[in-house]
CSV table of C-alpha atoms in Angstrom, one decimal:
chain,number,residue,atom,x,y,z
A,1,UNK,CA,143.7,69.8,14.2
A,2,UNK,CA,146.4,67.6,15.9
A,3,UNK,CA,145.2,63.8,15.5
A,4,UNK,CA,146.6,63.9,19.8
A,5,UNK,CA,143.7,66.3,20.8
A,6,UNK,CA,141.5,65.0,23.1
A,7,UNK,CA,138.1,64.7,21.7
A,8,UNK,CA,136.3,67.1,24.3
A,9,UNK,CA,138.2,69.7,23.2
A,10,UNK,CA,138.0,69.3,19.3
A,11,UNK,CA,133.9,68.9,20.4
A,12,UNK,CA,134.9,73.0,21.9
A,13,UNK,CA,136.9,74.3,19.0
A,14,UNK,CA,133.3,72.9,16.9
A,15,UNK,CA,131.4,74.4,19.3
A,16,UNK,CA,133.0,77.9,19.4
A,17,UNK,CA,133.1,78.2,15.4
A,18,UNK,CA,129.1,77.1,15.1
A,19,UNK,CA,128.7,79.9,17.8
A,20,UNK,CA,130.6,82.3,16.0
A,21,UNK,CA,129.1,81.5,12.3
A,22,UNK,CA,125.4,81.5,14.0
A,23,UNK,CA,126.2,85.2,16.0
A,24,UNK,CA,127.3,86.7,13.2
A,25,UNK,CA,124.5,86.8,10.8
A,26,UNK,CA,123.1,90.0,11.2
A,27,UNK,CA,119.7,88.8,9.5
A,28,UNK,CA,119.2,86.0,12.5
A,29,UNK,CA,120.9,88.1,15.1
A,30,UNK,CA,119.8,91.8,14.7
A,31,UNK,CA,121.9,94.7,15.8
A,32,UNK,CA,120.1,95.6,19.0
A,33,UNK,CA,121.4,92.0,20.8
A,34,UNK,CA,124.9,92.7,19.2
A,35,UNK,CA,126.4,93.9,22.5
A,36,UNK,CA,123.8,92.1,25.1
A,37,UNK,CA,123.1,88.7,24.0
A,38,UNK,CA,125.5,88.1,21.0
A,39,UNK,CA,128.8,89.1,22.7
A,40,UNK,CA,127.4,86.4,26.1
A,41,UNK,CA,127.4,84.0,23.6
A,42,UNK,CA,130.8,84.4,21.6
A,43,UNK,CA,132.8,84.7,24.6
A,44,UNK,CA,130.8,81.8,26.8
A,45,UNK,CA,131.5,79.4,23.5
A,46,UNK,CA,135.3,80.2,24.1
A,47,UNK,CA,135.5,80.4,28.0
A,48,UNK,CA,134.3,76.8,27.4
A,49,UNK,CA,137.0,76.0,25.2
A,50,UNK,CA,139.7,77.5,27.5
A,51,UNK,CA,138.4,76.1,30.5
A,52,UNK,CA,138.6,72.9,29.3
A,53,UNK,CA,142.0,73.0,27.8
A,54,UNK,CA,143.3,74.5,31.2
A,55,UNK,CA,142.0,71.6,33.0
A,56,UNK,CA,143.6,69.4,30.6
A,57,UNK,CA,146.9,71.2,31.0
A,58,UNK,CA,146.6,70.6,35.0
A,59,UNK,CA,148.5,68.4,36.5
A,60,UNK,CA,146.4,65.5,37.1
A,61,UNK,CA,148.9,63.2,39.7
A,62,UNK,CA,149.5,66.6,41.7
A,63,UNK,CA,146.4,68.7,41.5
A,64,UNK,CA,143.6,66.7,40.7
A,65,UNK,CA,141.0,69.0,42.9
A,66,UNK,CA,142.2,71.4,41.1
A,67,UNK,CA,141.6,70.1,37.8
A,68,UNK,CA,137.8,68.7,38.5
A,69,UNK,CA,136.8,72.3,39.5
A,70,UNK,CA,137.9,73.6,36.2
A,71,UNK,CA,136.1,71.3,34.7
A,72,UNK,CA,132.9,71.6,37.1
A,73,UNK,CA,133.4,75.5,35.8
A,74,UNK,CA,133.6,74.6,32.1
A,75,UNK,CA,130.3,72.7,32.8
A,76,UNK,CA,128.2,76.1,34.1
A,77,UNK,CA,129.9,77.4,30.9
A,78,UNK,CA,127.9,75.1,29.1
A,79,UNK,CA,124.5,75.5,31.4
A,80,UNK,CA,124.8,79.0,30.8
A,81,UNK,CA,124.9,78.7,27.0
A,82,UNK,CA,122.1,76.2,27.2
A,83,UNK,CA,119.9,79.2,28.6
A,84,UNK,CA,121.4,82.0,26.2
A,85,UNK,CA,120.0,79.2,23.2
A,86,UNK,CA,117.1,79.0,24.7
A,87,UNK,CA,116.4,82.8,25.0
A,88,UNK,CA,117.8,83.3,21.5
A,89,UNK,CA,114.6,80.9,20.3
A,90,UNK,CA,112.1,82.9,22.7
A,91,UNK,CA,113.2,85.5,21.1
A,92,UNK,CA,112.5,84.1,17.6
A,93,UNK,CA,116.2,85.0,17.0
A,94,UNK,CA,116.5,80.8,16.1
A,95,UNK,CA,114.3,78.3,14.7
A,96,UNK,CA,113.4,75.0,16.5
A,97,UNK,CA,116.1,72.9,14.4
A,98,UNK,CA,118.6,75.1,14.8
A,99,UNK,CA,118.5,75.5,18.3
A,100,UNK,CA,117.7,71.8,18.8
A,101,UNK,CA,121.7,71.7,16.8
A,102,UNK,CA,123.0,74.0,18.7
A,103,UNK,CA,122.2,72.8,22.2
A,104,UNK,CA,123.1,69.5,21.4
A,105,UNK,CA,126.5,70.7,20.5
A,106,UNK,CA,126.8,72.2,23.8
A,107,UNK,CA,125.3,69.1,25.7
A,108,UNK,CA,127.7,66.9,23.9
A,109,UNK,CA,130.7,69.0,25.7
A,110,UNK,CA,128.6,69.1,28.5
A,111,UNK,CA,128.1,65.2,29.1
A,112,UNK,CA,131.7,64.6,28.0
A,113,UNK,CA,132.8,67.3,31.3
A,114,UNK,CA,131.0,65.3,33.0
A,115,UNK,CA,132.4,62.2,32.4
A,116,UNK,CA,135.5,63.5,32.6
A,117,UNK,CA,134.8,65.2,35.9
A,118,UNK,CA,133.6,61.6,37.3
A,119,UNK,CA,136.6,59.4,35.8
A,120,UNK,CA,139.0,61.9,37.7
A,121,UNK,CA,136.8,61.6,41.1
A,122,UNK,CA,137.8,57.6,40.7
């Protein structure tokens, strides 16, 4: 990792790998959600990350609309993996702690978003 990334995204890329270390453990994650519920997760822990690097690669003197809407998107990224967690433990597919970890991961990128999104509506 670069030492210049911005922290929200580093917070992603962490993000992303938990998701994809979690997902791919057959013995917690059983073949029959393989191509429902596992494959929502894998690739909504990575649209995160590249929504959020594309709004940090927008141009933020010139298209600053632009920019908060990609970040308002990465944010129902993150509500959306909130509720695939939360399935994933009614399903008994996760144990309390672990998806008490995992949600927090994805409310940490969530709040920073947020942030973000509000320090560019200044």
């Amino acid at each position: 990792m670069a030492e210049n990334d911005f922290k929200i995204i580093i917070k992603a890329k962490e993000l992303a790998v938990h998701s994809f270390k979690l997902t791919s453990n057959i013995n917690r994650y059983p073949k029959k959600y393989r191509h429902s519920l596992v494959d929502k997760i894998q690739i909504k822990s990575l649209d995160i990350y590249d929504t959020l690097l594309e709004a940090n690669s927008v141009n933020n003197a010139t298209r600053r609309a632009q920019r908060c809407e990609t970040i308002t998107r990465a944010i129902t990224y993150c509500n959306q993996m909130l509720f695939y967690i939360e399935l994933s433990m009614n399903l008994q597919l996760l144990s309390n702690g672990s998806a008490e970890y995992w949600s927090k991961l994805v409310s940490d990128v969530k709040h920073m978003a947020i942030a973000w999104r509000t320090k560019e509506n200044k």
